[in-house]
mmCIF file of C-alpha atoms in Angstrom:
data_model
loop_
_atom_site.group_PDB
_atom_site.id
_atom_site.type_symbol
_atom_site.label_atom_id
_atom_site.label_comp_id
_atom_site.label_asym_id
_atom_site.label_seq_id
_atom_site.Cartn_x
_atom_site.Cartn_y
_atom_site.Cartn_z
ATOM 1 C CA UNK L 1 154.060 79.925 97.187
ATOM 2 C CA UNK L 2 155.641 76.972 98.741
ATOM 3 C CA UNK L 3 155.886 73.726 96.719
ATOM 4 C CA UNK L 4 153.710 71.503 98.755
ATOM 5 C CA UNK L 5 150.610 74.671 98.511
ATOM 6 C CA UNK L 6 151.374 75.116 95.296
ATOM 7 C CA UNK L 7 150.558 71.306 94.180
ATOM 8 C CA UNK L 8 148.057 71.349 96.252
ATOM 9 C CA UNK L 9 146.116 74.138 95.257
ATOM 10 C CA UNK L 10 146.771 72.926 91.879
ATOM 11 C CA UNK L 11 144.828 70.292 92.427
ATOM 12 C CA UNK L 12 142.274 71.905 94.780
ATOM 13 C CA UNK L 13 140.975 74.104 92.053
ATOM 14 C CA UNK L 14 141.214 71.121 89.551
ATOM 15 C CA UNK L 15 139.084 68.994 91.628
ATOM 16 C CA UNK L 16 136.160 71.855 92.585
ATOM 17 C CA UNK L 17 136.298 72.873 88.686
ATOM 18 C CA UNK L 18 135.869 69.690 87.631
ATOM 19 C CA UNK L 19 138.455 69.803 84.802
ATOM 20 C CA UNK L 20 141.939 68.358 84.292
ATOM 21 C CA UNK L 21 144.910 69.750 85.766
ATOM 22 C CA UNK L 22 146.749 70.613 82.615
ATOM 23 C CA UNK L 23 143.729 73.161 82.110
ATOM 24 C CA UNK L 24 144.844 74.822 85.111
ATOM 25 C CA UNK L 25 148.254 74.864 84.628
ATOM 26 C CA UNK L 26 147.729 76.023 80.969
ATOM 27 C CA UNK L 27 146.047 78.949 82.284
ATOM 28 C CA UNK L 28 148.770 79.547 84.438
ATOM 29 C CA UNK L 29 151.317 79.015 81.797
ATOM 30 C CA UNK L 30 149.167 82.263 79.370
ATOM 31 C CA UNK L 31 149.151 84.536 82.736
ATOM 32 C CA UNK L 32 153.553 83.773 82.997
ATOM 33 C CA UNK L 33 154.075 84.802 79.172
ATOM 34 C CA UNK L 34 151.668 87.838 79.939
ATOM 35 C CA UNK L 35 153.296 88.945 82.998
ATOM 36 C CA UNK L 36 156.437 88.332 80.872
ATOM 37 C CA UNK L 37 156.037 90.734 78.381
ATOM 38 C CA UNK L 38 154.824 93.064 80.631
ATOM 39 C CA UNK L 39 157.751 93.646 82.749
ATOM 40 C CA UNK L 40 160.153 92.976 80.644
ATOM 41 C CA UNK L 41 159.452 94.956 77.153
ATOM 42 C CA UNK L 42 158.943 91.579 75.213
ATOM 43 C CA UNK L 43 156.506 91.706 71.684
ATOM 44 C CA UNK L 44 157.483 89.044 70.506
ATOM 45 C CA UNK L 45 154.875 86.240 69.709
ATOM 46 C CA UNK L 46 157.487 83.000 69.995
ATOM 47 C CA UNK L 47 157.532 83.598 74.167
ATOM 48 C CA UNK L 48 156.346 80.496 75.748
ATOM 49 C CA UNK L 49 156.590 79.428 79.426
ATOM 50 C CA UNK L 50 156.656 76.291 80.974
ATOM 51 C CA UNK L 51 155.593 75.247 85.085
ATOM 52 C CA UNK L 52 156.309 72.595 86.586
ATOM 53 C CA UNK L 53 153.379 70.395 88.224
ATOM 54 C CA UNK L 54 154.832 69.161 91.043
ATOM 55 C CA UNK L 55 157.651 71.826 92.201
ATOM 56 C CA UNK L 56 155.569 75.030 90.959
ATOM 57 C CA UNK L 57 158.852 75.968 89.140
ATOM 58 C CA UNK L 58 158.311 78.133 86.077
ATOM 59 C CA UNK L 59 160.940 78.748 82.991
ATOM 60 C CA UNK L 60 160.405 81.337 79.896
ATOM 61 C CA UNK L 61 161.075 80.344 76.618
ATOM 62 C CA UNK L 62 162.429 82.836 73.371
ATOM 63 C CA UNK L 63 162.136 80.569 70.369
ATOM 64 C CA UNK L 64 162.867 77.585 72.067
ATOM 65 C CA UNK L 65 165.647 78.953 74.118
ATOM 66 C CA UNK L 66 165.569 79.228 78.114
ATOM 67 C CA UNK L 67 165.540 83.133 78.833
ATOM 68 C CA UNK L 68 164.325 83.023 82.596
ATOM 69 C CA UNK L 69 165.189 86.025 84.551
ATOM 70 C CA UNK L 70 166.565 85.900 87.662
ATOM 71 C CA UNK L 71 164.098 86.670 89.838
ATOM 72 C CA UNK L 72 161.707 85.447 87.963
ATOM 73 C CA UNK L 73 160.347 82.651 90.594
ATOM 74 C CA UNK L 74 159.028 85.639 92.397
ATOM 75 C CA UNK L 75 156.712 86.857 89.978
ATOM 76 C CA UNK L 76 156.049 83.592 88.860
ATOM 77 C CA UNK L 77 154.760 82.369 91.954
ATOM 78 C CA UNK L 78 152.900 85.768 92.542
ATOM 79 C CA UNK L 79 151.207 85.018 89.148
ATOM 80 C CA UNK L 80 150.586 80.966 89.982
ATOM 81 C CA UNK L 81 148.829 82.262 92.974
ATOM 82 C CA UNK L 82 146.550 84.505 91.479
ATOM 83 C CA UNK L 83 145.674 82.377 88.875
ATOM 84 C CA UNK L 84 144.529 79.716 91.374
ATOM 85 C CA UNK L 85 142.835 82.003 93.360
ATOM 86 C CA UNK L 86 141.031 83.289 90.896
ATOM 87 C CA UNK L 87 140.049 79.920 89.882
ATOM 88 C CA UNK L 88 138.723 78.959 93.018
ATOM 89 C CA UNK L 89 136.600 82.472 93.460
ATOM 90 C CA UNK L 90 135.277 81.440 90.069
ATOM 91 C CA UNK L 91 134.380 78.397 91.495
ATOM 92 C CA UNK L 92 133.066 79.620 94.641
ATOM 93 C CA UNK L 93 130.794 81.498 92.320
ATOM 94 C CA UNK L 94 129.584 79.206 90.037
ATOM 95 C CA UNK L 95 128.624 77.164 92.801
ATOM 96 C CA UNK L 96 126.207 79.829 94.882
ATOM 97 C CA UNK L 97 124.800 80.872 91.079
ATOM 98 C CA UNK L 98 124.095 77.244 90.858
ATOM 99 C CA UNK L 99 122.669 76.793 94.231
ATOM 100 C CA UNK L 100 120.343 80.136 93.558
ATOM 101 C CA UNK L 101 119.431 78.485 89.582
ATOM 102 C CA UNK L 102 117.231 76.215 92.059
ATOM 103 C CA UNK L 103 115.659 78.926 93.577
ATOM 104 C CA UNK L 104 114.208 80.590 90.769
ATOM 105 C CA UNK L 105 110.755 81.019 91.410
ATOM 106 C CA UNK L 106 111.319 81.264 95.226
ATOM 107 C CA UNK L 107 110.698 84.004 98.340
ATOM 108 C CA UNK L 108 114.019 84.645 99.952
ATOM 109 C CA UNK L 109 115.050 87.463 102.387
ATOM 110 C CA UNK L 110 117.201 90.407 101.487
ATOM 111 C CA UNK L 111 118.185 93.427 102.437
ATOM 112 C CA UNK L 112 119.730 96.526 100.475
ATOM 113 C CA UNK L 113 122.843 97.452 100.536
ATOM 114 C CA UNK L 114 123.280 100.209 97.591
ATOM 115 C CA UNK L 115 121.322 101.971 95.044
ATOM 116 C CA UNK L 116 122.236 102.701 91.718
ATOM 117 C CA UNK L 117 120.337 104.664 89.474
ATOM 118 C CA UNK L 118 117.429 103.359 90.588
ATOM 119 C CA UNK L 119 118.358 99.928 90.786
ATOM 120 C CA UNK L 120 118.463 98.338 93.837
ATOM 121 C CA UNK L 121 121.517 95.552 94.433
ATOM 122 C CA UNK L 122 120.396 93.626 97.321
ATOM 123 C CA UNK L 123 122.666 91.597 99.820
ATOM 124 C CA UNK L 124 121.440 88.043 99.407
ATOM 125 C CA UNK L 125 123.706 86.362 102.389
ATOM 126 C CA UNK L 126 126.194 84.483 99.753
ATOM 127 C CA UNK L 127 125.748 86.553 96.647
ATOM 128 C CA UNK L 128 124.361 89.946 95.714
ATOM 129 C CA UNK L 129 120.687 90.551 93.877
ATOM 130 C CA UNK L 130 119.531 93.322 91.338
ATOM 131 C CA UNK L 131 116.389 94.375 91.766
ATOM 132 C CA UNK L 132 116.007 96.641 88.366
ATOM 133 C CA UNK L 133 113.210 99.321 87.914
ATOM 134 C CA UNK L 134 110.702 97.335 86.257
ATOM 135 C CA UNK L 135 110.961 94.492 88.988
ATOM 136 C CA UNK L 136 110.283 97.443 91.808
ATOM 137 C CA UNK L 137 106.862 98.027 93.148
ATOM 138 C CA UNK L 138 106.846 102.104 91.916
ATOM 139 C CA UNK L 139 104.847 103.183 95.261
ATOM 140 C CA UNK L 140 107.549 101.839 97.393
ATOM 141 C CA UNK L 141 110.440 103.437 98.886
ATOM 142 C CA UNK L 142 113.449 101.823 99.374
ATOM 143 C CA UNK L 143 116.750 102.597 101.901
ATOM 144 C CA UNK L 144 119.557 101.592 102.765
ATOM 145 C CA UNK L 145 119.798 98.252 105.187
ATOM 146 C CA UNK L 146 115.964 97.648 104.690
ATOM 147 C CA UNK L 147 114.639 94.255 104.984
ATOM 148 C CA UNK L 148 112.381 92.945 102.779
ATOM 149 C CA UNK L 149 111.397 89.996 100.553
ATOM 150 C CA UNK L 150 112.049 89.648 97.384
ATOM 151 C CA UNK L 151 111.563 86.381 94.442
ATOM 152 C CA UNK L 152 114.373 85.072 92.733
ATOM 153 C CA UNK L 153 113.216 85.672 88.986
ATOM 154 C CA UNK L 154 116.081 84.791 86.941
ATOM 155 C CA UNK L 155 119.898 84.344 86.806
ATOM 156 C CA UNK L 156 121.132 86.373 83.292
ATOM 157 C CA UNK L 157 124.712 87.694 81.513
ATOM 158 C CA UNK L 158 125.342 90.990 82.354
ATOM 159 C CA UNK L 159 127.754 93.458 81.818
ATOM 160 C CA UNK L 160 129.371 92.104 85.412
ATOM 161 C CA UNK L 161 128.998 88.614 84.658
ATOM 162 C CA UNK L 162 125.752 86.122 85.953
ATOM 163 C CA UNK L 163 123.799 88.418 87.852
ATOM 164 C CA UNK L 164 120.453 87.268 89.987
ATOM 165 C CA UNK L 165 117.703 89.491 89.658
ATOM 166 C CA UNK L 166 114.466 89.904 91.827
ATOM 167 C CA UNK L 167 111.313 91.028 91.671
ATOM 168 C CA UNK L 168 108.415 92.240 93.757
ATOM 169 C CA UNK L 169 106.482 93.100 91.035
ATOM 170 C CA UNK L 170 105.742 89.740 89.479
ATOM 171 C CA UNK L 171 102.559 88.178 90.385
ATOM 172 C CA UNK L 172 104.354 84.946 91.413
ATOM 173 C CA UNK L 173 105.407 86.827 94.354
ATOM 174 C CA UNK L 174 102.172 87.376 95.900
ATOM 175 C CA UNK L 175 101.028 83.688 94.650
ATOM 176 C CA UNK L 176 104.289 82.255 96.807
ATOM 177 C CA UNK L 177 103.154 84.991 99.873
ATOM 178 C CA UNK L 178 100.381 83.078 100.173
ATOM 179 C CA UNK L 179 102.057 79.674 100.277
ATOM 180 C CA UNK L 180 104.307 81.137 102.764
ATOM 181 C CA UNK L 181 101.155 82.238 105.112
ATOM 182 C CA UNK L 182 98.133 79.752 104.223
ATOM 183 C CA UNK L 183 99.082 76.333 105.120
ATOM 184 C CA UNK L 184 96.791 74.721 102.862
ATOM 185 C CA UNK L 185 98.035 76.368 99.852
ATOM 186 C CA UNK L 186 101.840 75.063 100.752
ATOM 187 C CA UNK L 187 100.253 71.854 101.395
ATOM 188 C CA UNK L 188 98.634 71.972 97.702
ATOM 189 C CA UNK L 189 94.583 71.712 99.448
ATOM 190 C CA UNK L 190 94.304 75.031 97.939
ATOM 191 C CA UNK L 191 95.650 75.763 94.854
ATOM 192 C CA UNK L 192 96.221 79.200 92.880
ATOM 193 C CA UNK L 193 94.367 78.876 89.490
ATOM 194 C CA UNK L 194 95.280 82.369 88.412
ATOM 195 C CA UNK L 195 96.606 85.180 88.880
ATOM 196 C CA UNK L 196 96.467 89.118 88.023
ATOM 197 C CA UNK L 197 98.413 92.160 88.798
ATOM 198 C CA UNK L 198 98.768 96.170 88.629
ATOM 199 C CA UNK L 199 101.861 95.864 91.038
ATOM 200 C CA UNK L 200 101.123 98.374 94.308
ATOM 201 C CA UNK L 201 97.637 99.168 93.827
ATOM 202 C CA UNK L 202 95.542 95.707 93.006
ATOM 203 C CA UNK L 203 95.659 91.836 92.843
ATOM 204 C CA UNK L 204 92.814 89.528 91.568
ATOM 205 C CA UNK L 205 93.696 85.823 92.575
ATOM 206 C CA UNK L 206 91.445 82.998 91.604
ATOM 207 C CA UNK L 207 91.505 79.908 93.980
ATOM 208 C CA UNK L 208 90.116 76.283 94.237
ATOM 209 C CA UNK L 209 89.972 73.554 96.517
ATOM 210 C CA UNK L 210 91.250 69.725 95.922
ATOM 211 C CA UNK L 211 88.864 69.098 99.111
ATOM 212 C CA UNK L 212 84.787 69.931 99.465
ATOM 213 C CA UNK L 213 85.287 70.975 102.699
ATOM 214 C CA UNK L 214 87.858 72.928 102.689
ATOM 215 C CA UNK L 215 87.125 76.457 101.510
ATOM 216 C CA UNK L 216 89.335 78.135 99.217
ATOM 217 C CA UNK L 217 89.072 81.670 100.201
ATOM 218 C CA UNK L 218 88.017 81.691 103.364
ATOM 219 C CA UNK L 219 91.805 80.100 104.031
ATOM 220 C CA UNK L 220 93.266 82.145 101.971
ATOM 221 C CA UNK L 221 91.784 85.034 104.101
ATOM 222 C CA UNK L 222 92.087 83.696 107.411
ATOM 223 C CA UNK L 223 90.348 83.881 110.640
ATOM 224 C CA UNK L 224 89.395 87.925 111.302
ATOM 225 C CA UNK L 225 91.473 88.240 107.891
ATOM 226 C CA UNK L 226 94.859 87.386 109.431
ATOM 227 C CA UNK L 227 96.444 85.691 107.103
ATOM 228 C CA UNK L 228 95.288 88.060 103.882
ATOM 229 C CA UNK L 229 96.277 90.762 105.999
ATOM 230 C CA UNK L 230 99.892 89.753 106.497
ATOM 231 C CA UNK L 231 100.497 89.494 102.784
ATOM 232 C CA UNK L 232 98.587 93.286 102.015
ATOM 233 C CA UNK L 233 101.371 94.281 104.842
ATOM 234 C CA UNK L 234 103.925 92.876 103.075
ATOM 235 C CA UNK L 235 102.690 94.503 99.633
ATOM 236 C CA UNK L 236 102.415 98.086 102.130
ATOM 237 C CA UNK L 237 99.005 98.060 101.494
ATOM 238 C CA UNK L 238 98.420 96.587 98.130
ATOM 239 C CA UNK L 239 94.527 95.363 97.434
ATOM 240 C CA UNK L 240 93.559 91.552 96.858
ATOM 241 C CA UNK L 241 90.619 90.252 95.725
ATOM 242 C CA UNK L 242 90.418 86.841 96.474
ATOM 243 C CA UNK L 243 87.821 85.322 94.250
ATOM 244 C CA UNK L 244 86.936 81.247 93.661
ATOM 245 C CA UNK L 245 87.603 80.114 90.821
ATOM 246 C CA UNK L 246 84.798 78.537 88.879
ATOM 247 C CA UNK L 247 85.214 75.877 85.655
ATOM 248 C CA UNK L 248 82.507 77.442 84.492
ATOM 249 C CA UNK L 249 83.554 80.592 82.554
ATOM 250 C CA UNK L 250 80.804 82.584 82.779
ATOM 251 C CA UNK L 251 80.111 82.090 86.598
ATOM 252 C CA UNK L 252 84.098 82.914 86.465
ATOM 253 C CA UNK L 253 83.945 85.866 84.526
ATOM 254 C CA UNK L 254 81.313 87.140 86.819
ATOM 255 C CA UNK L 255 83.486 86.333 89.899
ATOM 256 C CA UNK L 256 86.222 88.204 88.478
ATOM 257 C CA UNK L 257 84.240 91.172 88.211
ATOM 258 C CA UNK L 258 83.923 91.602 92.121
ATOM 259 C CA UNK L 259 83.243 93.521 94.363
ATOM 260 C CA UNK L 260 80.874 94.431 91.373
ATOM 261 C CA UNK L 261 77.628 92.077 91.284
ATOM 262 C CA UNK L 262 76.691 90.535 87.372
ATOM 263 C CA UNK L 263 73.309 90.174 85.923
ATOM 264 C CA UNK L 264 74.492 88.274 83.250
ATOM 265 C CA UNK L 265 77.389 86.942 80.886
ATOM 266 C CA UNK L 266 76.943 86.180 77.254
ATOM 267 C CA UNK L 267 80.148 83.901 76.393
ATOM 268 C CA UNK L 268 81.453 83.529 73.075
ATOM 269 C CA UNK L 269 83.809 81.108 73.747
ATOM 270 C CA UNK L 270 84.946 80.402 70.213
ATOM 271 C CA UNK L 271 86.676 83.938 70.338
ATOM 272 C CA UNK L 272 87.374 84.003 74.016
ATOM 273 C CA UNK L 273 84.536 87.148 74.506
ATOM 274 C CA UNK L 274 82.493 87.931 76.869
ATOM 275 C CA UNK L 275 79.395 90.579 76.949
ATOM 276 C CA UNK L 276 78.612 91.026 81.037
ATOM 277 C CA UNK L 277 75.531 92.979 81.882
ATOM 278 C CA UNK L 278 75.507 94.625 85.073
ATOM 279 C CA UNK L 279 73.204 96.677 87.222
ATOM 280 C CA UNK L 280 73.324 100.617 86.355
ATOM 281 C CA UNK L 281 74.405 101.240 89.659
ATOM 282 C CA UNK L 282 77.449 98.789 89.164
ATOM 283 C CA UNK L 283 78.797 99.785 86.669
ATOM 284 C CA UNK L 284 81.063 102.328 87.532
ATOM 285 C CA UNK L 285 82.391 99.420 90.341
ATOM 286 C CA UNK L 286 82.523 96.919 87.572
ATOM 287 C CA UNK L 287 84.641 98.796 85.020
ATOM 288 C CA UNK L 288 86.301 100.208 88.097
ATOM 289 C CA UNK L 289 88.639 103.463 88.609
ATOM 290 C CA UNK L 290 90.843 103.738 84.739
ATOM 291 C CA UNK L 291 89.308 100.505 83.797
ATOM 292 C CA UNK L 292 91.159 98.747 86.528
ATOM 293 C CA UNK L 293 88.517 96.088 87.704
ATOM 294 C CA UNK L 294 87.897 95.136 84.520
ATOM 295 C CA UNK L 295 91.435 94.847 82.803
ATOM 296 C CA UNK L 296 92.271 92.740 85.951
ATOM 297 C CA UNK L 297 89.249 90.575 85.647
ATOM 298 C CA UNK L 298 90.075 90.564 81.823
ATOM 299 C CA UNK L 299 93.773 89.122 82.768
ATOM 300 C CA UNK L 300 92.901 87.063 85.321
ATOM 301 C CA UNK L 301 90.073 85.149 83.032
ATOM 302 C CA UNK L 302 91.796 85.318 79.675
ATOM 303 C CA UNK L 303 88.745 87.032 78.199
ATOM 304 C CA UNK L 304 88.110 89.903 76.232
ATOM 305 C CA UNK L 305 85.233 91.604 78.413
ATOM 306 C CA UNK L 306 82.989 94.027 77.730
ATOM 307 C CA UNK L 307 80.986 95.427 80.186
ATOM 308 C CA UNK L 308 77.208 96.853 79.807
ATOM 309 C CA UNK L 309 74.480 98.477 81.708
ATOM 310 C CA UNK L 310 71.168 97.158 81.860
ATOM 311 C CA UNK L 311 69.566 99.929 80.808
ATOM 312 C CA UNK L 312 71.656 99.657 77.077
ATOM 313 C CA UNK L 313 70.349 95.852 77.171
ATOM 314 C CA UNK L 314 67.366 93.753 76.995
ATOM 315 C CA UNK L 315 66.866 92.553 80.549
ATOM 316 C CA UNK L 316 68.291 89.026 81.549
ATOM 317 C CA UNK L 317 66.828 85.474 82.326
ATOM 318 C CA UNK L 318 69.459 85.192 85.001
ATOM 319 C CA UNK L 319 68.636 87.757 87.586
ATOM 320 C CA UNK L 320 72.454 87.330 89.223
ATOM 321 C CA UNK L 321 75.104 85.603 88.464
ATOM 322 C CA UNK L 322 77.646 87.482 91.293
ATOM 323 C CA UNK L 323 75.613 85.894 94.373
ATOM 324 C CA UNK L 324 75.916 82.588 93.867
ATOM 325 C CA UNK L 325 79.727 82.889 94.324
ATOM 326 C CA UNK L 326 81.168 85.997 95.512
ATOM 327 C CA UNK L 327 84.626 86.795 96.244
ATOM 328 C CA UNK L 328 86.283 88.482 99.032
ATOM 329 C CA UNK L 329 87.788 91.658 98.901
ATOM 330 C CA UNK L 330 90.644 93.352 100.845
ATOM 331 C CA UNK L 331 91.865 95.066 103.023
ATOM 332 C CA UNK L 332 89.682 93.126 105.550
ATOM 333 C CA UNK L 333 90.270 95.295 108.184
ATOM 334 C CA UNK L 334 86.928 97.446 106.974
ATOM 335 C CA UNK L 335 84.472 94.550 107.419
ATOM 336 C CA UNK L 336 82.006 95.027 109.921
ATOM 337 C CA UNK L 337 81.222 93.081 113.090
ATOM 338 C CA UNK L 338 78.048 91.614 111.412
ATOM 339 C CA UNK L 339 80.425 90.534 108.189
ATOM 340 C CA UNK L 340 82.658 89.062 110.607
ATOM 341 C CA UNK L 341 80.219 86.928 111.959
ATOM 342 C CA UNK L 342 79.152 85.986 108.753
ATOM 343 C CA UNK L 343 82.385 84.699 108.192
ATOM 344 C CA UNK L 344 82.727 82.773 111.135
ATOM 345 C CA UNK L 345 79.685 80.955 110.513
ATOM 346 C CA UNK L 346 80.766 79.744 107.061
ATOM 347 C CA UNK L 347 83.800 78.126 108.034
ATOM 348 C CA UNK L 348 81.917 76.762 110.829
ATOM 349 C CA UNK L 349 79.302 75.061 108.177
ATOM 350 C CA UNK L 350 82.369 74.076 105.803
ATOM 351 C CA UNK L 351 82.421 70.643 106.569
ATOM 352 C CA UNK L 352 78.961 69.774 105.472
ATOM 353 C CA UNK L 353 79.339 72.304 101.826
ATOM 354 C CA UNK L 354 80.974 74.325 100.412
ATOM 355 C CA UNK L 355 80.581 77.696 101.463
ATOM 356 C CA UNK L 356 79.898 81.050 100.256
ATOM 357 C CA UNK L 357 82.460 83.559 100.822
ATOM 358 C CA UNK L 358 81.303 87.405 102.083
ATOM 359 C CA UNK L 359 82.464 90.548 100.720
ATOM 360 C CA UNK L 360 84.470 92.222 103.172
ATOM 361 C CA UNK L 361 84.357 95.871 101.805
ATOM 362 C CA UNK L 362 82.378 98.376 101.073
ATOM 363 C CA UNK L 363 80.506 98.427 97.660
ATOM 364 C CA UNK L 364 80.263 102.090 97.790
ATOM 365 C CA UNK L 365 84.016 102.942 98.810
ATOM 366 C CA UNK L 366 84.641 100.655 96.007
ATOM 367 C CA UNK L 367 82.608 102.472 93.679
ATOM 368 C CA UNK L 368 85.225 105.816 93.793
ATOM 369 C CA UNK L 369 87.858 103.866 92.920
#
C-alpha cells in the first residue's frame, strides 16, 4: 500500500466509523504483533509494534528493542490493508443494518436466494434476510429466485453477526398489504383497529373510519373486490374477513363472529367474557371448523367467548345483533351478481350514511369449514 492510500484510507475508515484515528491504527498495530508471531515462531508476550500515521511504516518491538525483519514492510502493509478494509466493510454494514433498523415494521421486496434447513435467506438488494420457520406461512412453497414480499420484523445477534429477519406470518403483514393496496388506509381515513391471524388459512381484521362517509370495509374490499382480492393473492389464497369495528363490545363481539349471524351477547366486561347466543343452525359456522371462527373472533376482540345455541338458552330480547353490522367475507370472487349489486349500491349511498356492508360468501360453504 502506497503512502499517500495508506493515510488516506486511514482516515477514510476513521471518518465513516466515526472514531479517532489512533483507534484504527491501534487495531492495526494488534493485527502486526499477531501476524508477527505467526510467521515468525514468536510466544513471547513483550512483542509490540509500532506504525507510522503518516508514512504507513511499521517496526516490531522485543522488549523494547527494534527486531523488524527484513521484509517485513510487505506483510505489514498486507496486514494495514486488511485491517482497513475490514473496517470499512464493517462500516458498510453497520450502515445498511442501520438504514433497515428504520424499516422494521415495513413491506419490502425480496427474493430467495438459498435454503437452509428450512430457513429461507432472502436477497434483500443491499443485505441478506432470514426468513426462519416460524416466520414462514407453512402452506407455502418456496424456490429458488422467487419473488415475493416479505416484512422486516426485527434486526437480532446471531451466530453470524446482526442478522434481519422477515416474516409473512405476522399479522402486521397483511395490516401493511392493505396500506399498500387501499389508499385510504395509507392515507389514515381508514384505520386497522385489530387484527387476527391463523397464518395461510384465515384473517379477521376489524376496521373504522375517521370520516362518516367513507366506508371502512367496503374500501378495504374494493370495487368487484379488487383490492381484497390482490392481498388474498398475495397470501395464495389466504381468507379475510373484513369486519367493522364497533366501540361497542357486544355489537363487536357479534361482528367478529361472522359470517355467523348472533342473537345475542351477554358481556361481562369486568372479566373480559362474553356468553353469545346464536341460532341452532349457526352454530356450527359460529364456532367454525377446529374452533377457528371463534378463537379468531376471541383474538381479534380480546374476549373470552363462549358460544351457545338457542335451544340450551332462554330466548333473547334482541332478536339479532349480526344484521345491524355485518362484515364481509372473502374470497369475493364467490359473490353473486345480485350481492354485487348490493354492493354497488352502498357505496353509491355512502355519502349520505354510513353503510352496511354485504356478506360476500356463502353461509352454507362456510358452515363445512
Amino acid at each position: 500500500m502506497a503512502i499517500s492510500e495508506f493515510n488516506a484510507a486511514l482516515n477514510q475508515v476513521a471518518t465513516e466509523r466515526g472514531i479517532p484515528v489512533e483507534s484504527v491504527l491501534e487495531t492495526i498495530r494488534a493485527a502486526l504483533v499477531s501476524a508477527y508471531k505467526k510467521d515468525y515462531g514468536s510466544t513471547t508476550e513483550d512483542i509490540t509494534a509500532t506504525v507510522d500515521s503518516d508514512t504507513g511504516e511499521a517496526k516490531i518491538y522485543k522488549g523494547g528493542e527494534d527486531v523488524t525483519p527484513s521484509g517485513f514492510g510487505r506483510i505489514a502493509a498486507q496486514t494495514a490493508k486488511q485491517v482497513i478494509l475490514q473496517k470499512i466493510r464493517e462500516s458498510e454494514k453497520e450502515t445498511v443494518f442501520a438504514d433497515f433498523k428504520k424499516k422494521i415494521g415495513t413491506i419490502v421486496n425480496a427474493h430467495i436466494f438459498r435454503m437452509e434447513k428450512g430457513v429461507v435467506i432472502v436477497d434483500l438488494g443491499k443485505a441478506q434476510g432470514i426468513l426462519p420457520q416460524s416466520e414462514q406461512i407453512q402452506t407455502e412453497k418456496y424456490s429458488l429466485n422467487q419473488k415475493l414480499k416479505v416484512l422486516v420484523k426485527d434486526i437480532r445477534e446471531g451466530g453470524r453477526g446482526l442478522e434481519i429477519i422477515v416474516s409473512r406470518a405476522d399479522p402486521l403483514f397483511v395490516s401493511n398489504l392493505f396500506a399498500m393496496e387501499v389508499p385510504e388506509v395509507a392515507q389514515g381515513v381508514v384505520r386497522v383497529e385489530a387484527i387476527s391471524r391463523e397464518p395461510g388459512s384465515r384473517t379477521k381484521i376489524a376496521v373504522s373510519s375517521k370520516e362518516s362517509n367513507v366506508d371502512p370495509v367496503g374500501s378495504c374490499v374494493g370495487q368487484k373486490g379488487v383490492r381484497v382480492q390482490a392481498i388474498i393473492a398475495e397470501l395464495n389464497g389466504e381468507k379475510i374477513d373484513i369486519i367493522p369495528y364497533n366501540p361497542e363490545i357486544d355489537r363487536f363481539i357479534a361482528a367478529s363472529l361472522s359470517p355467523a349471524k348472533v342473537a345475542d351477547v351477554i358481556a361481562d366486561r369486568d372479566n373480559k367474557e362474553a356468553k353469545v347466543i346464536v341460532p341452532d343452525d349457526q352454530l356450527s359456522l359460529a364456532i367454525g371448523k377446529e374452533g377457528q371462527n371463534v378463537r379468531l373472533a376471541a383474538k381479534l376482540t380480546g374476549w373470552r367467548i363462549d358460544i351457545k345455541g338457542l335451544n340450551d338458552t332462554a330466548k333473547p330480547e334482541v332478536d339479532s345483533l349480526s344484521e345491524e353490522e355485518p362484515a364481509v367475507e372473502s374470497p369475493v370472487e364467490e359473490k353473486t351478481e345480485v350481492e354485487e349489486d348490493k354492493k354497488e349500491k352502498v357505496s353509491e349511498d355512502s355519502a349520505q350514511e354510513t353503510p352496511e356492508s354485504e356478506e360476500v360468501k356463502d353461509q352454507e360453504k362456510n358452515g363445512n369449514e
